[in-house]
Tab-separated table of C-alpha atoms in Angstrom:
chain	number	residue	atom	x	y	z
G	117	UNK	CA	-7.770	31.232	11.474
G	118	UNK	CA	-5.691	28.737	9.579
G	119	UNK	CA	-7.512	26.032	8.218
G	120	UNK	CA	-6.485	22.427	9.511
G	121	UNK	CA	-5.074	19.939	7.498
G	122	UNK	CA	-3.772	16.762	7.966
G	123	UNK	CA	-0.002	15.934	7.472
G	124	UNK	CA	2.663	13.210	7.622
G	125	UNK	CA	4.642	13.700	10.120
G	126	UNK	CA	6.789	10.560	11.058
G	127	UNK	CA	6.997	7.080	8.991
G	128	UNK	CA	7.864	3.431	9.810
G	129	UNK	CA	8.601	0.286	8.127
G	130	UNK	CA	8.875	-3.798	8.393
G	131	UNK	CA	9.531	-6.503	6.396
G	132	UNK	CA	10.476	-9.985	7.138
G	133	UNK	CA	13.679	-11.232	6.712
G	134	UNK	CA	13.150	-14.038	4.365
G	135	UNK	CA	13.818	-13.258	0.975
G	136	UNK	CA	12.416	-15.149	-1.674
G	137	UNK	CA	14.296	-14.742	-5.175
G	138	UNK	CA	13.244	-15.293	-8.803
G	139	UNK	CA	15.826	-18.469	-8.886
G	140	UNK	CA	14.147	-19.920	-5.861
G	141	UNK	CA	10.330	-19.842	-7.725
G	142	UNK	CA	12.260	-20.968	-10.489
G	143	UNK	CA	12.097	-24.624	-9.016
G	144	UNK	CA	8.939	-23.922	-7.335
G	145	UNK	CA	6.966	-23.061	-11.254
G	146	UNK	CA	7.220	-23.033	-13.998
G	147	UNK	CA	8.859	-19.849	-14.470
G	148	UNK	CA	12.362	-17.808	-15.207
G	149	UNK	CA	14.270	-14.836	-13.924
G	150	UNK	CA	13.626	-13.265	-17.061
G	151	UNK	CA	10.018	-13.699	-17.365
G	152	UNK	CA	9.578	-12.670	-14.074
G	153	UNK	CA	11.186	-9.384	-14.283
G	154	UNK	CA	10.611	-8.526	-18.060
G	155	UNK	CA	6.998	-8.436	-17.266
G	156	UNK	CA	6.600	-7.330	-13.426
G	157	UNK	CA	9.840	-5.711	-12.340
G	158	UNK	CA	10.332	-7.827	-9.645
G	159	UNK	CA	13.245	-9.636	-8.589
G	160	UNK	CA	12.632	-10.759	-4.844
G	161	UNK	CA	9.595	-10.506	-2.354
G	162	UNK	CA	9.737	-10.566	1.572
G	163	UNK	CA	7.749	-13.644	3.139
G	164	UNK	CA	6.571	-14.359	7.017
G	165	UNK	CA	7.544	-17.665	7.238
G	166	UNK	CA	7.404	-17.817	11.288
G	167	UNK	CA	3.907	-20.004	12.055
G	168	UNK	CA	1.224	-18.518	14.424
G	169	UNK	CA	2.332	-15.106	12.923
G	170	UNK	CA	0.086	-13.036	11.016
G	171	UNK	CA	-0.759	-9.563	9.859
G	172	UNK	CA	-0.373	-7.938	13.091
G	173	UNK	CA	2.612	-9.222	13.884
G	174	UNK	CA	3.843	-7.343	10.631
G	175	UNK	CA	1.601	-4.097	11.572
G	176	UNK	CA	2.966	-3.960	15.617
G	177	UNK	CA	6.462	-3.650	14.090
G	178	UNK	CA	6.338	-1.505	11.454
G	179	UNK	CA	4.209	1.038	14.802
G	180	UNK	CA	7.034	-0.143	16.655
G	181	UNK	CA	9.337	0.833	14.256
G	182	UNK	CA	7.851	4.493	13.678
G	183	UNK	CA	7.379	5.136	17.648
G	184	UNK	CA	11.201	4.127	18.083
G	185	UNK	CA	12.322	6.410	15.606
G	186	UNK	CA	10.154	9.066	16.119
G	187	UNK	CA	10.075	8.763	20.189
G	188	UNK	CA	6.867	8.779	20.349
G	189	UNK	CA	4.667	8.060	23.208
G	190	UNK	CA	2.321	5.390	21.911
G	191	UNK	CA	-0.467	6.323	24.806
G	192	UNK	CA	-0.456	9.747	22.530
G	193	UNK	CA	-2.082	8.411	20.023
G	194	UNK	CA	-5.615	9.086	19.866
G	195	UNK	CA	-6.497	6.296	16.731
G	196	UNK	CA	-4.932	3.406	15.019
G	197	UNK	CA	-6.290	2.530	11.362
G	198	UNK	CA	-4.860	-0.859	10.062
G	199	UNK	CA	-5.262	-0.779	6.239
G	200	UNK	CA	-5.101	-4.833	5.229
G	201	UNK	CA	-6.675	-7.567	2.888
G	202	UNK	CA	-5.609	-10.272	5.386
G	203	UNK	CA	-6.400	-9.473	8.312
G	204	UNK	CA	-5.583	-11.925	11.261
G	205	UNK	CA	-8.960	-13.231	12.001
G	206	UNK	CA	-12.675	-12.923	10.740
G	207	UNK	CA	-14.116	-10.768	12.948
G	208	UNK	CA	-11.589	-10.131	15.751
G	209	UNK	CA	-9.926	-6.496	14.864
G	210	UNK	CA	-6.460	-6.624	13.761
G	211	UNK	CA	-6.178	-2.884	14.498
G	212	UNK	CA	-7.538	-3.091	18.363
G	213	UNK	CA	-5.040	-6.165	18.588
G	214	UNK	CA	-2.153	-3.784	17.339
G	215	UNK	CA	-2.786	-0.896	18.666
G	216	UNK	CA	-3.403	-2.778	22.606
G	217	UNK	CA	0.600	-4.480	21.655
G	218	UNK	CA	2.053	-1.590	20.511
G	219	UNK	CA	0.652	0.442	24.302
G	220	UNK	CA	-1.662	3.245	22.149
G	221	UNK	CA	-4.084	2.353	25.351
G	222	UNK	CA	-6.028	5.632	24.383
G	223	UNK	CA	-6.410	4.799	20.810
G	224	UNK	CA	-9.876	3.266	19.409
G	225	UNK	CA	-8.842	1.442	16.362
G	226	UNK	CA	-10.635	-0.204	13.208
G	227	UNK	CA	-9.329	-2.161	10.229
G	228	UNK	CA	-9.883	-1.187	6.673
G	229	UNK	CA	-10.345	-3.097	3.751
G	230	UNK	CA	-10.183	-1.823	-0.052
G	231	UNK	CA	-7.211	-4.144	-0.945
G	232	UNK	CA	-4.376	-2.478	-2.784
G	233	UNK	CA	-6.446	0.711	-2.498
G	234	UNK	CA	-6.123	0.358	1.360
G	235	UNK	CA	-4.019	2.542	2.640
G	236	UNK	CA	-4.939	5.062	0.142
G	237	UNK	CA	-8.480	5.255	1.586
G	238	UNK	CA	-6.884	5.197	4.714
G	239	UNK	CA	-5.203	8.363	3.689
G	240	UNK	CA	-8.498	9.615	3.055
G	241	UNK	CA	-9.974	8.585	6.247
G	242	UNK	CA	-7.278	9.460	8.791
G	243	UNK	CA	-7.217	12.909	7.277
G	244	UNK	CA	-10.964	13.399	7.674
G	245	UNK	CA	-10.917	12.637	11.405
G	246	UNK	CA	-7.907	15.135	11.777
G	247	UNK	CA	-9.295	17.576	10.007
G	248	UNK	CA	-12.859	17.424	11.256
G	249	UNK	CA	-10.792	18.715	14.741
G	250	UNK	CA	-12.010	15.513	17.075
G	251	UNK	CA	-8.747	14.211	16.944
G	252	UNK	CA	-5.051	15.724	16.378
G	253	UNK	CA	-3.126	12.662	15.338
G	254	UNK	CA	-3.870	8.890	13.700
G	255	UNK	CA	-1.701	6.218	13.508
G	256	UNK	CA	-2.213	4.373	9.606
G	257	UNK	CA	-0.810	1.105	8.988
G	258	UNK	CA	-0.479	-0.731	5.671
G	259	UNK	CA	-0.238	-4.617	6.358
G	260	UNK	CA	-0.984	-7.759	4.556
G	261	UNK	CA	0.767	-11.143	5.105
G	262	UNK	CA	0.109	-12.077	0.937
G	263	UNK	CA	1.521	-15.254	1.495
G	264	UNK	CA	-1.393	-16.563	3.084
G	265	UNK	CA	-3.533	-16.260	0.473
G	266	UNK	CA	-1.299	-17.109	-2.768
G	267	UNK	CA	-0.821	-21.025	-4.094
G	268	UNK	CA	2.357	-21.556	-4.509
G	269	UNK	CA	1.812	-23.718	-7.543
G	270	UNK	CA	0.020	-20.997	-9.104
G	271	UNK	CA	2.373	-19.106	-11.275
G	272	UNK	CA	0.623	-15.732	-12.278
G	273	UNK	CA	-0.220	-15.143	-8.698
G	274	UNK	CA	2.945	-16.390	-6.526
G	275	UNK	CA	5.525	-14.324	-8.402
G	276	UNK	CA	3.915	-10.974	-7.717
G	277	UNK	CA	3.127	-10.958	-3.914
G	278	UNK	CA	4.886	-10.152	-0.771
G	279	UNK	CA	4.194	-9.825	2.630
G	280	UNK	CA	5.325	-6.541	4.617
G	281	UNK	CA	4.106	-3.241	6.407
G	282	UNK	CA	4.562	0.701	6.822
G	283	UNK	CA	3.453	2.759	9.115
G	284	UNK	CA	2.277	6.681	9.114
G	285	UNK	CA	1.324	9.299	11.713
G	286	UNK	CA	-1.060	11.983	10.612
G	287	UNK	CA	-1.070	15.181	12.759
G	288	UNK	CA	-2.931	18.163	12.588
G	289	UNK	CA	-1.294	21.071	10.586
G	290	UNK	CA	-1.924	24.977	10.101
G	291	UNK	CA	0.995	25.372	7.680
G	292	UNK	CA	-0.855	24.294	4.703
G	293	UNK	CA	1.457	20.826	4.534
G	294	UNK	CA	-0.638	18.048	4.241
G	295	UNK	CA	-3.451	16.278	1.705
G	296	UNK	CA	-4.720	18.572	-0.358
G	297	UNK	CA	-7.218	16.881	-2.304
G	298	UNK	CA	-7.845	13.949	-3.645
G	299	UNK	CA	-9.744	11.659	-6.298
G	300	UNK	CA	-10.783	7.934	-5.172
G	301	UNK	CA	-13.462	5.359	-6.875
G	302	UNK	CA	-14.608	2.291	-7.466
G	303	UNK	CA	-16.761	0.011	-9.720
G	304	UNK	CA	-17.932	-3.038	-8.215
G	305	UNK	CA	-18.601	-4.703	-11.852
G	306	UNK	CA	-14.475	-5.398	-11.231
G	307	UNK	CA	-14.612	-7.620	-8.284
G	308	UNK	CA	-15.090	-11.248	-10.176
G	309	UNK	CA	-11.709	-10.487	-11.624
G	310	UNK	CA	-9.482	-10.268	-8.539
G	311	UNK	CA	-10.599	-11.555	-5.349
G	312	UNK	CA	-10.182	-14.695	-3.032
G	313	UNK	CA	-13.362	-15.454	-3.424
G	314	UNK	CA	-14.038	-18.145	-0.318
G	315	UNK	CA	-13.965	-17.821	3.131
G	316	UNK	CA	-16.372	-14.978	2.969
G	317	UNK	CA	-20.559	-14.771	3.870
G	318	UNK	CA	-21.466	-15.753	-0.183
G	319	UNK	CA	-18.915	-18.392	-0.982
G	320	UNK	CA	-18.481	-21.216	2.165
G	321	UNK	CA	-14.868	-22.599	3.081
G	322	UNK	CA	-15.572	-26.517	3.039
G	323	UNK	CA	-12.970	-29.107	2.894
G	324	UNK	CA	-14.186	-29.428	-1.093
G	325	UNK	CA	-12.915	-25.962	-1.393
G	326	UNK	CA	-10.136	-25.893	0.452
G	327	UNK	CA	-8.734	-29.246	-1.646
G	328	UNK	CA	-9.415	-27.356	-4.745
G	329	UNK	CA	-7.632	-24.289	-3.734
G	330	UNK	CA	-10.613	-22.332	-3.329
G	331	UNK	CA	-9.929	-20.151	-1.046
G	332	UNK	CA	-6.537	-18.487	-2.768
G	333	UNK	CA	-6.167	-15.342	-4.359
G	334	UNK	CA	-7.209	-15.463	-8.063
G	335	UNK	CA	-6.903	-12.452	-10.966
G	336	UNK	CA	-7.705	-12.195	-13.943
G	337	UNK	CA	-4.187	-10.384	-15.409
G	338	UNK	CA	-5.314	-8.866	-18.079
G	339	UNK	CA	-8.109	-7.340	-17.482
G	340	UNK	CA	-6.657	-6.086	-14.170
G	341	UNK	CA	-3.661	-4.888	-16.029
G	342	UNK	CA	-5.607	-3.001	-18.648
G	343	UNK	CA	-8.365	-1.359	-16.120
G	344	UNK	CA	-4.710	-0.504	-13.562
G	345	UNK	CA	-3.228	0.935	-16.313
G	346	UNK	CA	-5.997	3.126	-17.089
G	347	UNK	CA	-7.752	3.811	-14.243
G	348	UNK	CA	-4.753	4.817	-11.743
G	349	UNK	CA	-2.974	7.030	-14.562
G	350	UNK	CA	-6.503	8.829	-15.537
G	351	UNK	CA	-7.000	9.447	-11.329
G	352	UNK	CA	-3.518	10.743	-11.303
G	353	UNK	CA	-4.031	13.098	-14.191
G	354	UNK	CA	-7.141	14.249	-12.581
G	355	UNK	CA	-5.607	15.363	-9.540
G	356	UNK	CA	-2.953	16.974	-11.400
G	357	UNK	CA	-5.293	19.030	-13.720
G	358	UNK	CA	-7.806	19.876	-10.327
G	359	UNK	CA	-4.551	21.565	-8.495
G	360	UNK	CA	-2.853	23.148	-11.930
G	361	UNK	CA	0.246	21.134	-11.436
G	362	UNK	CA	2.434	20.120	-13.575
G	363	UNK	CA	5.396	17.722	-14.239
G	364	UNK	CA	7.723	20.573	-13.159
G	365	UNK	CA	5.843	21.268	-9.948
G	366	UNK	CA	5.314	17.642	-8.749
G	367	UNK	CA	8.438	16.581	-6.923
G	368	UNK	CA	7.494	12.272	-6.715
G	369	UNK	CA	5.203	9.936	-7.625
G	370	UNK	CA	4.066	6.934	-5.362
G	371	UNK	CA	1.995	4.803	-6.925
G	372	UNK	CA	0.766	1.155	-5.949
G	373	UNK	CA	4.032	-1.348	-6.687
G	374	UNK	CA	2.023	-3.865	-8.098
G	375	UNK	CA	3.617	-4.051	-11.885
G	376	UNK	CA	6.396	-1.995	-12.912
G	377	UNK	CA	4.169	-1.490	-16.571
G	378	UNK	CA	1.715	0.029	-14.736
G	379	UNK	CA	4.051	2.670	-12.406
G	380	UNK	CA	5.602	3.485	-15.644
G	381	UNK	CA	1.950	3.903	-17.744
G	382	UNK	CA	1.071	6.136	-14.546
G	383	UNK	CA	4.511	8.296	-14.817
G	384	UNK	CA	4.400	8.867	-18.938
G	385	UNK	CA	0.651	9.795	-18.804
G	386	UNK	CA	1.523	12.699	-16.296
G	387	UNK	CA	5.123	13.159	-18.367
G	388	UNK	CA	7.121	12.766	-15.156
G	389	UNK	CA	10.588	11.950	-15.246
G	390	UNK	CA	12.118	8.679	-14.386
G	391	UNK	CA	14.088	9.994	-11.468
G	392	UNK	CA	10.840	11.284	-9.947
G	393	UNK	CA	9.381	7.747	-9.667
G	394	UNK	CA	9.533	6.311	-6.265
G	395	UNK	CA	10.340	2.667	-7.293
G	396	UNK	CA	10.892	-0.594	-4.680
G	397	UNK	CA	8.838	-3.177	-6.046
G	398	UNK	CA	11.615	-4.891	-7.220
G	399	UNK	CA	12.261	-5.645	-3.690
G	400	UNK	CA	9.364	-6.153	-2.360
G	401	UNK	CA	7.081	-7.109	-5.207
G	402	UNK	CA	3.227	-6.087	-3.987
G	403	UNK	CA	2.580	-6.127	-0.368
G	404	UNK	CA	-1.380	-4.914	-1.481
G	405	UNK	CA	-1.819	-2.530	1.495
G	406	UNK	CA	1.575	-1.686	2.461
G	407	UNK	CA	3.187	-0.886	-1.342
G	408	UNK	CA	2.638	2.982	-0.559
G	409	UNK	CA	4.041	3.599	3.417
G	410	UNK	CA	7.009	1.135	2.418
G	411	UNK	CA	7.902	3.768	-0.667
G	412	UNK	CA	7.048	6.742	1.986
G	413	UNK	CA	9.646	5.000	4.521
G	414	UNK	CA	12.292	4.147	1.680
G	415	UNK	CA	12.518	7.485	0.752
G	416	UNK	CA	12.177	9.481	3.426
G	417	UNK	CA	15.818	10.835	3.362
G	418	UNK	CA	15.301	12.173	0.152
G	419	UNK	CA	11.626	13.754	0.460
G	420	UNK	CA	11.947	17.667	1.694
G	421	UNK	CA	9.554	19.868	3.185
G	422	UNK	CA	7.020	21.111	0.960
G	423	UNK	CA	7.357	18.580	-1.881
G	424	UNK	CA	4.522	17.552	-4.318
G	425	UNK	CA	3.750	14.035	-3.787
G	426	UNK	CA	1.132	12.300	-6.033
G	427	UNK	CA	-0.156	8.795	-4.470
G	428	UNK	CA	-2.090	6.309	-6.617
G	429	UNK	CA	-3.488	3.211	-6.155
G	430	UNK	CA	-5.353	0.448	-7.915
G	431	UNK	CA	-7.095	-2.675	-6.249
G	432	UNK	CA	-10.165	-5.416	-6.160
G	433	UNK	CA	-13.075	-4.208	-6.097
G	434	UNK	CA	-12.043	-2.341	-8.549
G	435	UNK	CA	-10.816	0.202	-6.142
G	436	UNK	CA	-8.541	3.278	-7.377
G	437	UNK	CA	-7.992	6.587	-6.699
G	438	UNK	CA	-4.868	9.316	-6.452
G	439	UNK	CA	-4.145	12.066	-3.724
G	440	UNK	CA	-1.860	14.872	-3.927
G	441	UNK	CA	-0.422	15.393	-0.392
G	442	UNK	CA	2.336	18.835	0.728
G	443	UNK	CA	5.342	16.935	2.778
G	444	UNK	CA	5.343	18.379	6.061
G	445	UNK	CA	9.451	17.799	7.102
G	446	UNK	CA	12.777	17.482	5.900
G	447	UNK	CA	14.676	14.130	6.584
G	448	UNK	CA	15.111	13.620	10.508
G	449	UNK	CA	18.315	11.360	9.304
């Protein structure tokens, strides 16, 4: 008997329709075009502008997006994970909110939070349940609405966030498509240098904070850039080494679109070739827990049965990890 795995096996996307440009921060901070891209890659970033509208909103249409392409009957689906930083409310599920709008009425749901590491433990998670045999398909959704978190007058943080979502169905396969393995950790010694720190149990959201700014996202760049760099390139070389491949037998890398520097430091540690590099963040800049479905759902036309994909990720916490997944399909295009 074939051993079960869990595989990709349809994708979906959404990002709002607001675009907002290097030139347009440029009389927002103190900042530059040039700047900007030399030392992120970015050039533009999708933002939900729409009030009353959060996370889910962005979640329910990437789903929406994957069941319309896909045809899928949503009361199929027997889980929904939503992978987010931001979720809607505190304790009020953004998944069971999703998953009741989007009709998966036979779905339990939960969200998870490891922020840009999200939907890379949710990889991790969804394929567990699949492959445990209690369920046959999940429904994984990357979402965070950034923009409600990042201070606009706050240079190093506005310029590199976005707010979008993918989507991802994992079913159970026999074919030996699917995850294969993968390599995921975290250090908690990390967390005091990228967090929003209030709002949560330890740190109170008064009016003092909030007038301060307090409760915005906050890093630390370089030590987040230098513990990125490292950390997500040494969990992709890992994975590499644990299932003997090798830059000829890994067809693309998708790796957390949080700093071009850092995709690139990822791609020359494993000496894979430029064209192998799935790339969007200069459209999107980092949507934390959607970077990696967004790349799966950009290139979908170009991904083929039984291609080599390495996924890594790198996030507060610290949070990091890779996974080396089989694609299941060619392009349904």
């Amino acid at each position: 008997m074939s051993k079960i795995s869990a595989a990709i096996t349809a994708v979906g996307a959404y990002v709002p329709e607001y675009v907002l440009t290097n030139q347009i921060l440029e009389t927002m901070v103190d900042t530059n075009d040039e700047w900007i891209t030399s030392r992120t890659g970015i050039k533009e970033r999708r933002i939900l502008k729409d009030d009353g509208k959060g996370t889910s909103y962005l979640a329910i249409k990437a789903a929406q997006n994957l069941i319309e392409k896909n045809n899928l009957d949503p009361k199929s689906i027997e889980l929904v994970i939503v992978a987010t930083a931001t979720p809607d409310m505190k304790a009020a599920s953004t998944a069971s909110y999703t998953a009741s709008e989007i009709g998966a009425t036979n779905a339990f749901s939960f969200d998870m939070d490891a922020a840009c590491s999200s939907f890379l433990f949710g990889m991790s998670v969804a394929a567990s349940y699949i492959e445990s045999g209690r369920y046959k398909n999940v429904l994984l959704i990357g979402a965070d609405k950034m923009s409600s978190i990042i201070n606009y007058k706050d240079r190093a943080t506005c310029i590199i966030f976005g707010d979008g979502a993918g989507a991802v169905l994992f079913e159970a396969n026999d074919e030996g498509y699917g995850l294969k393995d993968e390599y995921l950790r975290s250090d908690g010694t990390g967390r005091e240098f990228l967090q929003a720190t209030y709002g949560g149990s330890s740190h109170a959201l008064t009016a003092e904070v909030l007038e301060k700014g307090g409760h915005y996202a906050f890093q630390e760049g370089r030590t987040v850039f230098k513990n990125a760099v490292f950390n997500m390139a040494d969990a992709a070389e890992k994975i590499l080494e644990r299932n003997n491949l090798t830059k000829d037998t890994v067809d693309w890398l998708a790796a957390h679109q949080a700093n071009k520097r850092i995709i690139d430091a990822t791609a020359q540690r494993i000496e894979l070739d430029e064209e192998k590099v799935m790339i969007n963040i200069h459209k999107y800049g980092n949507t934390t827990s959607a970077t990696l479905p967004l790349l799966i759902n950009d290139y979908e036309s170009q991904l083929k049965k039984g291609d080599n994909v390495i996924f890594a990720a790198f996030g507060g916490g610290f949070n990091w990890g890779s996974i080396y997944l089989k694609w299941a399909y060619d392009s349904k295009n």
